[in-house]
Amino acid sequence: MDLDSTIFFRRKEISVYPDDKNKPPQGQALNRRSEVTLECVYPIDKGSRDNITDPKEIIRRGFPGYLEKKTFKMGAKFMEYKPETGQWTFMVKHFSQYGLLDDSEEEEEEER
């Protein structure tokens, strides 16, 4: 299996079998129940556009709860978020595209 043409990591996102024509049926090859951990998933400061990496500030802003809601909306099961490392772990039933869109507007809406 050519993993380089099957799995794609982007900022806060993973996509497996992006071309539906080449996606095997659920339960076969990589298209099965999996635990996913994305690294360096942090909220973005709307003023500076920098990642917020201070664990206390991440918690104060409610980012772990935001990720939990986003996980549910994408049909996955939230496992944990570690604000110290930015590791977001969730379970998926099969593969498609999972993660946060690179769209901080939603994050900013959650902060309000």
mmCIF file with all atom_site columns, C-alpha atoms in Angstrom:
data_model
loop_
_atom_site.group_PDB
_atom_site.id
_atom_site.type_symbol
_atom_site.label_atom_id
_atom_site.label_alt_id
_atom_site.label_comp_id
_atom_site.label_asym_id
_atom_site.label_entity_id
_atom_site.label_seq_id
_atom_site.pdbx_PDB_ins_code
_atom_site.Cartn_x
_atom_site.Cartn_y
_atom_site.Cartn_z
_atom_site.occupancy
_atom_site.B_iso_or_equiv
_atom_site.pdbx_formal_charge
_atom_site.auth_seq_id
_atom_site.auth_comp_id
_atom_site.auth_asym_id
_atom_site.auth_atom_id
_atom_site.pdbx_PDB_model_num
ATOM 1   C CA . MET A 1 1   ? 0.000   0.000  0.000  1.00 0.00 ? 1   MET A CA 1
ATOM 2   C CA . ASP A 1 2   ? 1.311   3.433  -0.941 1.00 0.00 ? 2   ASP A CA 1
ATOM 3   C CA . LEU A 1 3   ? 0.709   5.408  2.263  1.00 0.00 ? 3   LEU A CA 1
ATOM 4   C CA . ASP A 1 4   ? 1.936   8.654  0.683  1.00 0.00 ? 4   ASP A CA 1
ATOM 5   C CA . SER A 1 5   ? -1.003  8.665  -1.727 1.00 0.00 ? 5   SER A CA 1
ATOM 6   C CA . THR A 1 6   ? -3.509  7.315  0.823  1.00 0.00 ? 6   THR A CA 1
ATOM 7   C CA . ILE A 1 7   ? -2.996  9.336  4.022  1.00 0.00 ? 7   ILE A CA 1
ATOM 8   C CA . PHE A 1 8   ? -2.772  13.121 4.096  1.00 0.00 ? 8   PHE A CA 1
ATOM 9   C CA . PHE A 1 9   ? -2.034  15.204 7.172  1.00 0.00 ? 9   PHE A CA 1
ATOM 10  C CA . ARG A 1 10  ? -2.801  18.889 7.171  1.00 0.00 ? 10  ARG A CA 1
ATOM 11  C CA . ARG A 1 11  ? -2.900  21.405 9.970  1.00 0.00 ? 11  ARG A CA 1
ATOM 12  C CA . LYS A 1 12  ? -5.431  20.020 12.509 1.00 0.00 ? 12  LYS A CA 1
ATOM 13  C CA . GLU A 1 13  ? -6.714  17.452 10.010 1.00 0.00 ? 13  GLU A CA 1
ATOM 14  C CA . ILE A 1 14  ? -6.236  13.938 8.607  1.00 0.00 ? 14  ILE A CA 1
ATOM 15  C CA . SER A 1 15  ? -7.673  12.545 5.396  1.00 0.00 ? 15  SER A CA 1
ATOM 16  C CA . VAL A 1 16  ? -7.458  8.877  4.409  1.00 0.00 ? 16  VAL A CA 1
ATOM 17  C CA . TYR A 1 17  ? -8.585  7.775  0.955  1.00 0.00 ? 17  TYR A CA 1
ATOM 18  C CA . PRO A 1 18  ? -9.387  11.295 -0.249 1.00 0.00 ? 18  PRO A CA 1
ATOM 19  C CA . ASP A 1 19  ? -10.446 9.849  -3.623 1.00 0.00 ? 19  ASP A CA 1
ATOM 20  C CA . ASP A 1 20  ? -13.685 7.955  -2.948 1.00 0.00 ? 20  ASP A CA 1
ATOM 21  C CA . LYS A 1 21  ? -13.134 5.884  -6.105 1.00 0.00 ? 21  LYS A CA 1
ATOM 22  C CA . ASN A 1 22  ? -10.130 4.209  -4.456 1.00 0.00 ? 22  ASN A CA 1
ATOM 23  C CA . LYS A 1 23  ? -11.648 3.827  -0.975 1.00 0.00 ? 23  LYS A CA 1
ATOM 24  C CA . PRO A 1 24  ? -12.129 0.187  0.071  1.00 0.00 ? 24  PRO A CA 1
ATOM 25  C CA . PRO A 1 25  ? -15.374 -0.887 1.767  1.00 0.00 ? 25  PRO A CA 1
ATOM 26  C CA . GLN A 1 26  ? -15.676 -0.170 5.485  1.00 0.00 ? 26  GLN A CA 1
ATOM 27  C CA . GLY A 1 27  ? -13.742 -2.704 7.531  1.00 0.00 ? 27  GLY A CA 1
ATOM 28  C CA . GLN A 1 28  ? -11.125 -3.355 4.855  1.00 0.00 ? 28  GLN A CA 1
ATOM 29  C CA . ALA A 1 29  ? -7.544  -2.070 4.560  1.00 0.00 ? 29  ALA A CA 1
ATOM 30  C CA . LEU A 1 30  ? -7.260  1.251  6.466  1.00 0.00 ? 30  LEU A CA 1
ATOM 31  C CA . ASN A 1 31  ? -10.970 2.031  6.200  1.00 0.00 ? 31  ASN A CA 1
ATOM 32  C CA . ARG A 1 32  ? -11.781 0.675  9.646  1.00 0.00 ? 32  ARG A CA 1
ATOM 33  C CA . ARG A 1 33  ? -12.278 1.729  13.241 1.00 0.00 ? 33  ARG A CA 1
ATOM 34  C CA . SER A 1 34  ? -9.212  3.693  14.303 1.00 0.00 ? 34  SER A CA 1
ATOM 35  C CA . GLU A 1 35  ? -7.853  5.886  17.037 1.00 0.00 ? 35  GLU A CA 1
ATOM 36  C CA . VAL A 1 36  ? -6.530  9.173  15.682 1.00 0.00 ? 36  VAL A CA 1
ATOM 37  C CA . THR A 1 37  ? -4.199  11.551 17.504 1.00 0.00 ? 37  THR A CA 1
ATOM 38  C CA . LEU A 1 38  ? -3.494  14.909 15.900 1.00 0.00 ? 38  LEU A CA 1
ATOM 39  C CA . GLU A 1 39  ? -0.512  16.856 17.231 1.00 0.00 ? 39  GLU A CA 1
ATOM 40  C CA . CYS A 1 40  ? -0.144  20.601 17.885 1.00 0.00 ? 40  CYS A CA 1
ATOM 41  C CA . VAL A 1 41  ? -3.869  21.370 17.841 1.00 0.00 ? 41  VAL A CA 1
ATOM 42  C CA . TYR A 1 42  ? -4.149  24.747 19.555 1.00 0.00 ? 42  TYR A CA 1
ATOM 43  C CA . PRO A 1 43  ? -6.617  27.635 19.462 1.00 0.00 ? 43  PRO A CA 1
ATOM 44  C CA . ILE A 1 44  ? -5.551  30.724 17.550 1.00 0.00 ? 44  ILE A CA 1
ATOM 45  C CA . ASP A 1 45  ? -5.287  34.177 19.087 1.00 0.00 ? 45  ASP A CA 1
ATOM 46  C CA . LYS A 1 46  ? -7.539  36.328 16.898 1.00 0.00 ? 46  LYS A CA 1
ATOM 47  C CA . GLY A 1 47  ? -5.348  39.407 17.382 1.00 0.00 ? 47  GLY A CA 1
ATOM 48  C CA . SER A 1 48  ? -1.891  38.032 16.671 1.00 0.00 ? 48  SER A CA 1
ATOM 49  C CA . ARG A 1 49  ? -3.009  34.916 14.684 1.00 0.00 ? 49  ARG A CA 1
ATOM 50  C CA . ASP A 1 50  ? -0.513  32.900 16.777 1.00 0.00 ? 50  ASP A CA 1
ATOM 51  C CA . ASN A 1 51  ? -1.219  29.571 18.421 1.00 0.00 ? 51  ASN A CA 1
ATOM 52  C CA . ILE A 1 52  ? -2.207  29.815 22.079 1.00 0.00 ? 52  ILE A CA 1
ATOM 53  C CA . THR A 1 53  ? -0.029  27.221 23.790 1.00 0.00 ? 53  THR A CA 1
ATOM 54  C CA . ASP A 1 54  ? -0.411  28.154 27.468 1.00 0.00 ? 54  ASP A CA 1
ATOM 55  C CA . PRO A 1 55  ? -2.422  25.251 28.983 1.00 0.00 ? 55  PRO A CA 1
ATOM 56  C CA . LYS A 1 56  ? -4.208  27.496 31.488 1.00 0.00 ? 56  LYS A CA 1
ATOM 57  C CA . GLU A 1 57  ? -5.315  29.898 28.751 1.00 0.00 ? 57  GLU A CA 1
ATOM 58  C CA . ILE A 1 58  ? -6.445  26.997 26.538 1.00 0.00 ? 58  ILE A CA 1
ATOM 59  C CA . ILE A 1 59  ? -8.633  25.709 29.356 1.00 0.00 ? 59  ILE A CA 1
ATOM 60  C CA . ARG A 1 60  ? -9.890  29.200 30.246 1.00 0.00 ? 60  ARG A CA 1
ATOM 61  C CA . ARG A 1 61  ? -11.046 29.675 26.650 1.00 0.00 ? 61  ARG A CA 1
ATOM 62  C CA . GLY A 1 62  ? -12.917 26.361 26.718 1.00 0.00 ? 62  GLY A CA 1
ATOM 63  C CA . PHE A 1 63  ? -10.966 24.871 23.820 1.00 0.00 ? 63  PHE A CA 1
ATOM 64  C CA . PRO A 1 64  ? -11.168 21.267 25.108 1.00 0.00 ? 64  PRO A CA 1
ATOM 65  C CA . GLY A 1 65  ? -14.969 21.562 25.172 1.00 0.00 ? 65  GLY A CA 1
ATOM 66  C CA . TYR A 1 66  ? -14.941 23.067 21.695 1.00 0.00 ? 66  TYR A CA 1
ATOM 67  C CA . LEU A 1 67  ? -12.954 20.066 20.409 1.00 0.00 ? 67  LEU A CA 1
ATOM 68  C CA . GLU A 1 68  ? -15.329 17.672 22.126 1.00 0.00 ? 68  GLU A CA 1
ATOM 69  C CA . LYS A 1 69  ? -18.307 19.291 20.337 1.00 0.00 ? 69  LYS A CA 1
ATOM 70  C CA . LYS A 1 70  ? -16.485 19.271 16.977 1.00 0.00 ? 70  LYS A CA 1
ATOM 71  C CA . THR A 1 71  ? -15.597 15.594 17.464 1.00 0.00 ? 71  THR A CA 1
ATOM 72  C CA . PHE A 1 72  ? -19.252 14.718 18.039 1.00 0.00 ? 72  PHE A CA 1
ATOM 73  C CA . LYS A 1 73  ? -20.352 16.754 14.992 1.00 0.00 ? 73  LYS A CA 1
ATOM 74  C CA . MET A 1 74  ? -17.980 14.851 12.700 1.00 0.00 ? 74  MET A CA 1
ATOM 75  C CA . GLY A 1 75  ? -19.351 11.525 13.919 1.00 0.00 ? 75  GLY A CA 1
ATOM 76  C CA . ALA A 1 76  ? -16.345 10.488 15.981 1.00 0.00 ? 76  ALA A CA 1
ATOM 77  C CA . LYS A 1 77  ? -15.854 9.729  19.683 1.00 0.00 ? 77  LYS A CA 1
ATOM 78  C CA . PHE A 1 78  ? -13.810 12.208 21.716 1.00 0.00 ? 78  PHE A CA 1
ATOM 79  C CA . MET A 1 79  ? -11.118 10.488 23.763 1.00 0.00 ? 79  MET A CA 1
ATOM 80  C CA . GLU A 1 80  ? -8.997  13.327 25.177 1.00 0.00 ? 80  GLU A CA 1
ATOM 81  C CA . TYR A 1 81  ? -7.253  16.617 24.600 1.00 0.00 ? 81  TYR A CA 1
ATOM 82  C CA . LYS A 1 82  ? -3.929  17.420 26.248 1.00 0.00 ? 82  LYS A CA 1
ATOM 83  C CA . PRO A 1 83  ? -3.499  21.210 26.406 1.00 0.00 ? 83  PRO A CA 1
ATOM 84  C CA . GLU A 1 84  ? 0.151   20.811 27.451 1.00 0.00 ? 84  GLU A CA 1
ATOM 85  C CA . THR A 1 85  ? 1.032   19.180 24.117 1.00 0.00 ? 85  THR A CA 1
ATOM 86  C CA . GLY A 1 86  ? -1.912  20.044 21.867 1.00 0.00 ? 86  GLY A CA 1
ATOM 87  C CA . GLN A 1 87  ? -2.683  16.333 21.336 1.00 0.00 ? 87  GLN A CA 1
ATOM 88  C CA . TRP A 1 88  ? -6.303  15.686 20.331 1.00 0.00 ? 88  TRP A CA 1
ATOM 89  C CA . THR A 1 89  ? -7.329  12.023 20.338 1.00 0.00 ? 89  THR A CA 1
ATOM 90  C CA . PHE A 1 90  ? -10.583 10.612 18.988 1.00 0.00 ? 90  PHE A CA 1
ATOM 91  C CA . MET A 1 91  ? -12.002 7.346  17.617 1.00 0.00 ? 91  MET A CA 1
ATOM 92  C CA . VAL A 1 92  ? -13.504 6.988  14.146 1.00 0.00 ? 92  VAL A CA 1
ATOM 93  C CA . LYS A 1 93  ? -15.675 4.150  12.815 1.00 0.00 ? 93  LYS A CA 1
ATOM 94  C CA . HIS A 1 94  ? -14.088 4.336  9.378  1.00 0.00 ? 94  HIS A CA 1
ATOM 95  C CA . PHE A 1 95  ? -11.947 6.719  7.410  1.00 0.00 ? 95  PHE A CA 1
ATOM 96  C CA . SER A 1 96  ? -12.793 9.817  5.526  1.00 0.00 ? 96  SER A CA 1
ATOM 97  C CA . GLN A 1 97  ? -11.695 13.318 6.468  1.00 0.00 ? 97  GLN A CA 1
ATOM 98  C CA . TYR A 1 98  ? -11.532 14.270 10.131 1.00 0.00 ? 98  TYR A CA 1
ATOM 99  C CA . GLY A 1 99  ? -10.286 17.265 12.083 1.00 0.00 ? 99  GLY A CA 1
ATOM 100 C CA . LEU A 1 100 ? -10.810 20.991 12.187 1.00 0.00 ? 100 LEU A CA 1
ATOM 101 C CA . LEU A 1 101 ? -11.064 23.005 9.038  1.00 0.00 ? 101 LEU A CA 1
ATOM 102 C CA . ASP A 1 102 ? -8.349  25.620 8.937  1.00 0.00 ? 102 ASP A CA 1
ATOM 103 C CA . ASP A 1 103 ? -11.000 28.168 9.807  1.00 0.00 ? 103 ASP A CA 1
ATOM 104 C CA . SER A 1 104 ? -10.446 30.068 13.025 1.00 0.00 ? 104 SER A CA 1
ATOM 105 C CA . GLU A 1 105 ? -13.751 31.938 12.662 1.00 0.00 ? 105 GLU A CA 1
ATOM 106 C CA . GLU A 1 106 ? -15.553 29.017 14.313 1.00 0.00 ? 106 GLU A CA 1
ATOM 107 C CA . GLU A 1 107 ? -13.038 29.041 17.161 1.00 0.00 ? 107 GLU A CA 1
ATOM 108 C CA . GLU A 1 108 ? -13.631 32.748 17.654 1.00 0.00 ? 108 GLU A CA 1
ATOM 109 C CA . GLU A 1 109 ? -17.405 32.200 17.720 1.00 0.00 ? 109 GLU A CA 1
ATOM 110 C CA . GLU A 1 110 ? -16.963 29.569 20.455 1.00 0.00 ? 110 GLU A CA 1
ATOM 111 C CA . GLU A 1 111 ? -14.971 32.059 22.553 1.00 0.00 ? 111 GLU A CA 1
ATOM 112 C CA . ARG A 1 112 ? -17.879 34.513 22.679 1.00 0.00 ? 112 ARG A CA 1
#
